[in-house]
Every structure is written in structure tokens, then in C-alpha cells.
């Protein structure tokens, strides 16, 4: 695991990298050698950045605030307090007074201007390397005025990518199960929101129990399971048209659906006579193929990003563990090796890791391992953590966490385990599923 | 009510009812009460001038659950059996109840049931759905092996979605690891 930050223009790169390694020394005297930063290290110090209110009134201030909050939550950046800014009312049309920003030790500076003209919103922004006194990025976005949050997310992604060398994940949405009503009489509704908790809305009414929603790679379609007193159904739901259709009628219970990376198939479990096996349905031909036939529980299938393999959960060895097979069901073998119970495997979008839920000694963990089962690392520990989902860049995981007797809440943790925090959504929620980057 | 005389369970129920009534102990179940007999006064003694002791009143209430009804099944047989952690084996202590379920179901041959498997919260959602399904099927298999025809029994798993006890701790978890036999049709 040696993802590195893109090399910045020299002085910033120096500062950034050294800040991460030896903060105190860097702050005192920048060194000369260029060091590459490993963002997966546990001692990364967030980069100080300034995101002053964009010009153009309230919407300009709002956009800057959303950008700052996104960068802050990533854990890789530390937006500075606007009260400390020396240069005020900076517009995108002029070069910043770098000395003013050096004074407060802003390494990066994001400034911009919003213009509303003819019913269109135009946002110009620039990213500056303060100590190199250079522009790193200058972009213009045009959209409709009510779409200003998405513009802020796209700017956040551009800044993140320019400074880390990795794709961002801010212009994304999360589908999840919103819970209300208290334990034992919980109402579960499918809901969707932006990744920062904004714009939450319900997709189902709560007349049946819904669970385990998952995004298709096109971000417009989800699949989920609905449970009624006498049956279960897997649905495909189009977020643009609100069209919902059943995957089909099966003998036995169906559950644990998940799209293939190309969106053309859905893997799912069918239970008959107490035995759960994994099937895959081709969505265009509507034919399904059985992939496992072991009398044990086989469930929670998740495709590799190239679609060639499936990781799944089985207790065929006596306890729930993670197994790997070809997408045609061939070559089934166990990959999890440690003690404890492993469930909910999810392949990362980069293919690098499998995330999972692990139970040991009365506690739950979210963890990651390589697809061959090596390099297992536990990222969280609590009374009940469950059901990880990956941000599209493979850098952050979201999951649900419960305290004894409490409602589930959505949390996130980065892949190093360093940046653990509740999601900015105040309600009770479970089974989050992160969308790919929106188009 | 015509059928009420032809079942052991019903007899037992009646006896229980009488016992409960005489003890006047059970508030939740219907409890027919009966007059207490006072010995007749001896002829030799002349009537005394004081008033006779007050006669106990006679109250009337409905009989216990209608035999063959859902209430009969739930109250007099029991609708739920419990499982060990991560296990779907029918426990020894669950067998008497399942034996009673199968004899009740054999007696009332028109009743169809759905067995709902449940799991505690100490597992993840999808695995627990599969585990609950196994529990439901363990009960189904037991009933079938004791003479209940398979086509009268359907199964479903609620996983950890419908906990019987909302608490957290082994006592609650134990209650939530169960399979409930729910009557869906054919009961009186």
C-alpha cells in the first residue's frame, strides 16, 4: 500500500510531506529534500488550507463553506478559521497577496467568484500553492442556481485530486435505510442523501422492511431487499424515473443483492429449505445461474472491480468466513484466516482490498484485507459495527454503528483507520451504500 | 363447542381452568368460578335467630380459549422455541413444546402455519437472515417428522429485524434467537 500524494510544486510538497513526517521541524524550517507522502500512514498531519468566501453574495459564502467542510471531513486537510485571514474580499480576478496567506501558514488557498446570469450559475475558482506563489488549478463550472451544492462538491473533488493525486469522492450520494420508531417496532425506509448529509429524501414509505440497498455503477439504479411477513423480494429501483421492478419470483427467500461492476448482473442469495446459496441473474436475459451448492450458508456476494471474481460469506467451515470464487462459481476457497467471525465482504473500487465486518470476543470491527486474505487490518472496534461500503476512490468506508440499546448511526473511517467520525446525518440510519462519482 | 370434549388438551385446559378458578389466582385467563357448597344444617338443631352467613355469589365468564383457535395454540401450546447462539439445532428443552405443536396441528388438520425464524443482534444482517431461515426450517423439519404434512408449513426469516426483546444483553439475545410458529389460516 504505497499510494502517494502527487508531487506538488516544490515548496508546498516539501512542507506537506515534512508536515506529515516531522511536523515540528517543518514548521520551524522547511527542508530541502523532496519526500513523497504516504497518505496511508497513521501519522499524517492535515494540510492547512484557506477557503475564503467566494465572491458573489451568500451563495459564494455557502459554496466556500461546503468545500471547507468536505476537505475537513476527509481528514487530509485543515481549513483555517476565516477570522484569521489577513487579506479580505479576495476575488478570483486578482492574484492573492501571498505574504498575507503565508502569515497564517495556509499551504493551499481556494478562492472563487460566483456569477448568476440569465438563470445560470457560473463559478470560477482557483487553487493556489501559497508558498510557491503559483496557481495549481483554475476552473469554471456552469450549472443551474439550485445546483450550487453539487458545484461545491465538484470543486472539492478537483482540489482533492490536485493535492493528493487521487480521485475525490465528494460529488457522490449515499443510499441507506433510515430508521425510526425505536427498537422492536422500527420503521425502515429507503433514503438517499448527498455524501455530506444534505438533501436527504425518502424513497419508500415504510410499509415493508427494506434493507441492504446497493448502487449500480451508473449511479442511477439501486437494488435492495424488501421483507414482508410472508415473503422477500429483491427490487431494482431507478432513481431518475422512480420505476421499481422486482428481480423476479423465486421459490424461497431472496436476499443480499449486489450489482456486477458493469451493472448487467445482480448476484444474490436464494434460501430453500434452510440452505442459502448464491445465484447471479443476467438482467438483460433474465436468466439466473446458481454459483454455490454447499449445504452451508452462502451469502453476501461482492464482485471484483473487473467482474472476474466474487468474494462471499460462507459458514461451510463451521463459522462464518470469507471465501473467493470465479464469477462463474469456480475455484471456491477460503481467504479469511484469523480467529473470529467474518461477514459482509465488499470489494474496494480499486480492487486493492476487501472490507468486512468481523466479530471477536463480543466486539465488532470493520476491517480490510487483501483479496488473497493477507494484510488484515481492523479499522474500528465497538459494540456493533456493521456493513461497510466504499467511497468510489477506495479511500474511505462508511458503515453503521450501534450502541447497546441505541439506534444505528452512520459513521465513516478512512482506510488507515485514523479518521473515524460520525456522518453529518442526524437521524438513525443503517446499511449505507456509497454511489460512484456522479456524472 | 361441540368439539370441545374430544381432546386431551381441552380436558387439560378445563382442569386448569377449574384449578385456576378455585385458587382465584389467575387474573389474565378467563376463570369460571363455582359456588362453594355449605353443609346443610342439621335437622336436630332449631334455626338460629341470627342471620345465615352470606352466600357467595356466582360469577359467569367465558370459558378458556376456543379449542382449535389461534389463542388456544398460543396460550395452551406455545408458539415459540428458542435456540443457542449461532445454532439452528432444536434444543432438548424445545422438543416438548414442538411435540405439543405437532399434535395440535395433527388434530386441527385445516390449520396452515408459517414458521418465522429470528436471530439476535449479535450478527450481521444478511448472515442473520440466512441463520433465521435455518432455524425456521429446523422447526419445520421437526414438525414434519412428527406427522404434520409439509404443505401446511411455510417458512420465512426475519433475521434480526423483529426482536422480541428490545434490550441488549444475553437475556434479551436469548429471547431473540427463536422460531415462532404463526397460524396463517384454518384456525377456528
Coordinates of N, CA, C and O in Angstrom, one line a residue, chain A residues 183 188 209 211-212 214 227 229-231 253 255-256 271 273-274 276 296-297 300 313 315 341 343-344 357 359 362 364 383 386 404-405 430-431, chain B residues 85-86 114 116 121-131 133-134 137 140-141 155-163 165-169 173:
Chain A
X183 N -36.5 0.6 18.8 CA -36.2 -0.8 18.7 C -37.5 -1.7 18.9 O -38.3 -1.5 19.8
X188 N -38.5 1.1 8.7 CA -37.3 1.2 7.9 C -37.7 1.8 6.5 O -38.5 1.2 5.8
X209 N -40.3 -3.8 5.5 CA -38.9 -3.6 6.0 C -38.0 -3.7 4.7 O -38.1 -4.6 3.9
X211 N -34.0 -3.3 3.3 CA -32.6 -3.4 3.8 C -31.6 -3.6 2.6 O -32.0 -3.9 1.5
X212 N -30.4 -3.4 2.9 CA -29.2 -3.7 2.0 C -29.4 -3.1 0.6 O -29.3 -3.8 -0.4
X214 N -28.0 -1.2 -2.7 CA -26.7 -1.1 -3.3 C -26.8 -0.4 -4.6 O -27.8 -0.6 -5.3
X227 N -38.7 -7.0 2.8 CA -39.2 -8.1 3.6 C -40.6 -7.9 4.1 O -40.8 -6.9 4.8
X229 N -44.2 -10.0 5.9 CA -44.4 -11.1 6.8 C -44.3 -12.4 6.2 O -44.0 -13.4 6.8
X230 N -44.6 -12.5 4.9 CA -44.7 -13.9 4.3 C -43.7 -14.0 3.1 O -43.7 -15.1 2.5
X231 N -43.0 -13.0 2.7 CA -42.1 -13.2 1.6 C -41.0 -12.1 1.5 O -41.1 -11.1 2.2
X253 N -36.7 -17.7 0.0 CA -36.3 -16.3 0.3 C -35.2 -15.8 -0.6 O -34.3 -16.6 -0.9
X255 N -32.3 -12.6 -0.9 CA -31.8 -11.5 -0.2 C -30.3 -11.3 -0.7 O -29.8 -12.0 -1.5
X256 N -29.7 -10.2 -0.1 CA -28.3 -9.9 -0.3 C -28.0 -9.7 -1.8 O -27.0 -10.2 -2.3
X271 N -32.7 -18.7 -0.5 CA -32.7 -19.7 0.5 C -33.9 -20.7 0.3 O -35.0 -20.3 0.0
X273 N -35.3 -24.4 2.0 CA -35.2 -25.5 3.0 C -34.1 -25.2 3.9 O -33.4 -26.1 4.5
X274 N -33.8 -23.9 4.2 CA -32.8 -23.6 5.2 C -31.4 -23.4 4.6 O -30.5 -23.0 5.3
X276 N -28.9 -21.5 2.1 CA -28.8 -20.3 1.3 C -27.6 -20.5 0.3 O -26.5 -20.9 0.7
X296 N -24.1 -25.3 3.4 CA -24.0 -24.3 4.4 C -24.6 -23.0 3.9 O -25.2 -22.9 2.8
X297 N -24.5 -21.9 4.7 CA -25.0 -20.6 4.3 C -23.9 -20.0 3.4 O -22.7 -19.9 3.7
X300 N -24.0 -12.8 0.7 CA -23.2 -11.5 0.7 C -22.1 -11.5 -0.4 O -20.9 -11.3 -0.2
X313 N -19.6 -14.8 1.7 CA -19.6 -15.2 3.1 C -20.2 -16.6 3.1 O -21.2 -16.9 2.5
X315 N -20.4 -20.3 5.9 CA -20.1 -20.9 7.2 C -19.8 -22.4 6.9 O -20.0 -23.2 7.8
X341 N -15.4 -14.3 13.6 CA -16.4 -14.5 12.5 C -16.4 -13.3 11.5 O -16.4 -12.2 11.9
X343 N -18.0 -11.5 8.2 CA -19.2 -11.4 7.3 C -19.1 -10.1 6.5 O -18.1 -9.3 6.6
X344 N -20.1 -9.9 5.6 CA -20.3 -8.7 4.8 C -19.0 -8.3 4.0 O -18.6 -7.1 4.0
X357 N -16.9 -7.1 8.0 CA -17.3 -7.0 9.4 C -16.7 -8.2 10.1 O -16.8 -9.3 9.6
X359 N -16.3 -10.2 14.0 CA -16.7 -10.3 15.4 C -15.7 -11.1 16.1 O -15.3 -12.2 15.7
X362 N -16.9 -10.7 21.5 CA -18.0 -9.8 21.9 C -18.0 -8.4 21.3 O -18.8 -7.6 21.7
X364 N -17.4 -5.9 17.7 CA -17.5 -5.9 16.2 C -16.4 -4.9 15.6 O -16.1 -3.9 16.3
X383 N -19.3 -1.9 20.1 CA -20.4 -2.9 20.4 C -21.0 -3.5 19.2 O -21.2 -4.7 19.2
X386 N -21.1 -2.5 11.5 CA -21.6 -3.5 10.5 C -21.7 -2.8 9.1 O -22.0 -1.7 9.0
X404 N -25.3 -0.2 22.8 CA -26.3 -1.1 23.3 C -27.6 -0.4 23.5 O -27.7 0.7 24.2
X405 N -28.7 -0.9 22.9 CA -30.0 -0.3 23.1 C -30.3 0.9 22.2 O -31.4 1.4 22.2
X430 N -29.0 2.9 8.7 CA -28.2 1.7 8.6 C -28.0 1.3 7.2 O -28.5 2.0 6.3
X431 N -27.2 0.3 6.9 CA -27.0 -0.2 5.5 C -26.6 0.8 4.5 O -27.3 0.9 3.5
Chain B
X85 N -26.8 -19.7 20.7 CA -26.1 -18.8 19.8 C -25.6 -19.4 18.6 O -24.9 -20.5 18.6
X86 N -25.9 -18.8 17.4 CA -25.4 -19.3 16.1 C -25.7 -20.7 15.8 O -25.0 -21.3 15.0
X114 N -47.0 -20.6 9.4 CA -45.8 -20.0 8.8 C -44.8 -20.0 10.0 O -45.1 -19.4 11.0
X116 N -41.5 -18.5 11.5 CA -40.7 -17.3 11.4 C -39.4 -17.4 12.2 O -39.5 -17.5 13.4
X121 N -29.2 -9.7 17.8 CA -28.5 -8.6 17.1 C -27.0 -8.8 17.0 O -26.3 -8.0 16.4
X122 N -26.5 -9.9 17.5 CA -25.0 -10.1 17.5 C -24.6 -10.8 16.3 O -23.9 -11.8 16.3
X123 N -25.0 -10.3 15.2 CA -24.6 -10.9 13.9 C -24.9 -9.8 12.8 O -25.6 -8.9 13.1
X124 N -24.4 -10.0 11.6 CA -24.7 -9.0 10.6 C -26.0 -9.4 9.8 O -26.5 -10.5 9.9
X125 N -26.5 -8.4 9.2 CA -27.9 -8.5 8.7 C -28.2 -9.7 7.7 O -29.1 -10.5 7.9
X126 N -27.3 -9.8 6.7 CA -27.6 -10.9 5.7 C -27.3 -12.3 6.3 O -28.1 -13.2 6.1
X127 N -26.2 -12.4 7.0 CA -26.0 -13.7 7.6 C -27.1 -14.1 8.6 O -27.5 -15.3 8.6
X128 N -27.6 -13.1 9.3 CA -28.7 -13.4 10.2 C -30.0 -13.8 9.5 O -30.8 -14.6 10.1
X129 N -30.2 -13.2 8.4 CA -31.4 -13.7 7.6 C -31.3 -15.1 7.2 O -32.2 -15.9 7.4
X130 N -30.1 -15.5 6.8 CA -29.8 -16.9 6.5 C -29.9 -17.8 7.7 O -30.5 -18.9 7.7
X131 N -29.4 -17.3 8.9 CA -29.5 -18.1 10.1 C -30.9 -18.3 10.6 O -31.3 -19.4 11.0
X133 N -33.5 -18.3 8.7 CA -34.2 -19.3 7.8 C -33.8 -20.7 8.2 O -34.7 -21.6 8.1
X134 N -32.6 -20.9 8.6 CA -32.2 -22.2 9.1 C -33.0 -22.7 10.3 O -33.5 -23.8 10.4
X137 N -36.5 -23.6 9.4 CA -36.5 -24.9 8.7 C -36.3 -26.0 9.7 O -36.8 -27.1 9.5
X140 N -39.6 -26.6 11.1 CA -40.4 -27.2 10.1 C -40.1 -28.7 9.9 O -41.0 -29.5 9.9
X141 N -38.8 -29.0 9.9 CA -38.5 -30.4 9.7 C -38.9 -31.2 10.9 O -39.3 -32.4 10.8
X155 N -42.1 -21.1 5.5 CA -41.1 -20.6 6.4 C -40.7 -19.2 5.9 O -40.8 -18.9 4.7
X156 N -40.2 -18.4 6.8 CA -39.7 -17.1 6.5 C -38.6 -16.7 7.6 O -38.7 -17.3 8.7
X157 N -37.7 -15.9 7.2 CA -36.7 -15.4 8.2 C -36.9 -13.9 8.3 O -36.9 -13.2 7.3
X158 N -36.9 -13.4 9.6 CA -36.9 -12.0 9.8 C -35.5 -11.6 10.2 O -35.3 -10.4 10.6
X159 N -34.5 -12.5 10.2 CA -33.2 -12.2 10.6 C -33.2 -11.5 12.0 O -33.8 -12.0 12.9
X160 N -32.5 -10.4 12.1 CA -32.5 -9.6 13.4 C -33.5 -8.4 13.3 O -33.4 -7.5 14.1
X161 N -34.4 -8.5 12.4 CA -35.2 -7.3 12.1 C -36.4 -7.1 13.1 O -36.9 -6.0 13.3
X162 N -36.8 -8.2 13.7 CA -38.0 -8.1 14.6 C -37.7 -8.7 16.0 O -38.3 -9.7 16.4
X163 N -36.9 -8.1 16.7 CA -36.5 -8.6 18.0 C -37.7 -8.6 19.0 O -38.5 -7.7 19.0
X165 N -37.4 -8.9 22.2 CA -37.0 -8.1 23.3 C -36.0 -7.0 22.8 O -35.0 -7.3 22.2
X166 N -36.4 -5.8 23.1 CA -35.6 -4.6 22.6 C -34.3 -4.4 23.3 O -33.5 -3.5 23.0
X167 N -34.1 -5.1 24.4 CA -32.9 -4.9 25.2 C -31.6 -5.4 24.6 O -31.6 -6.0 23.6
X168 N -30.5 -5.1 25.3 CA -29.2 -5.6 24.9 C -28.6 -6.3 26.1 O -28.6 -5.8 27.2
X169 N -28.1 -7.5 25.8 CA -27.6 -8.3 26.8 C -28.1 -9.8 26.6 O -29.0 -10.0 25.9
X173 N -30.9 -11.3 24.1 CA -30.5 -12.0 22.9 C -31.0 -13.4 22.9 O -31.4 -13.9 21.8

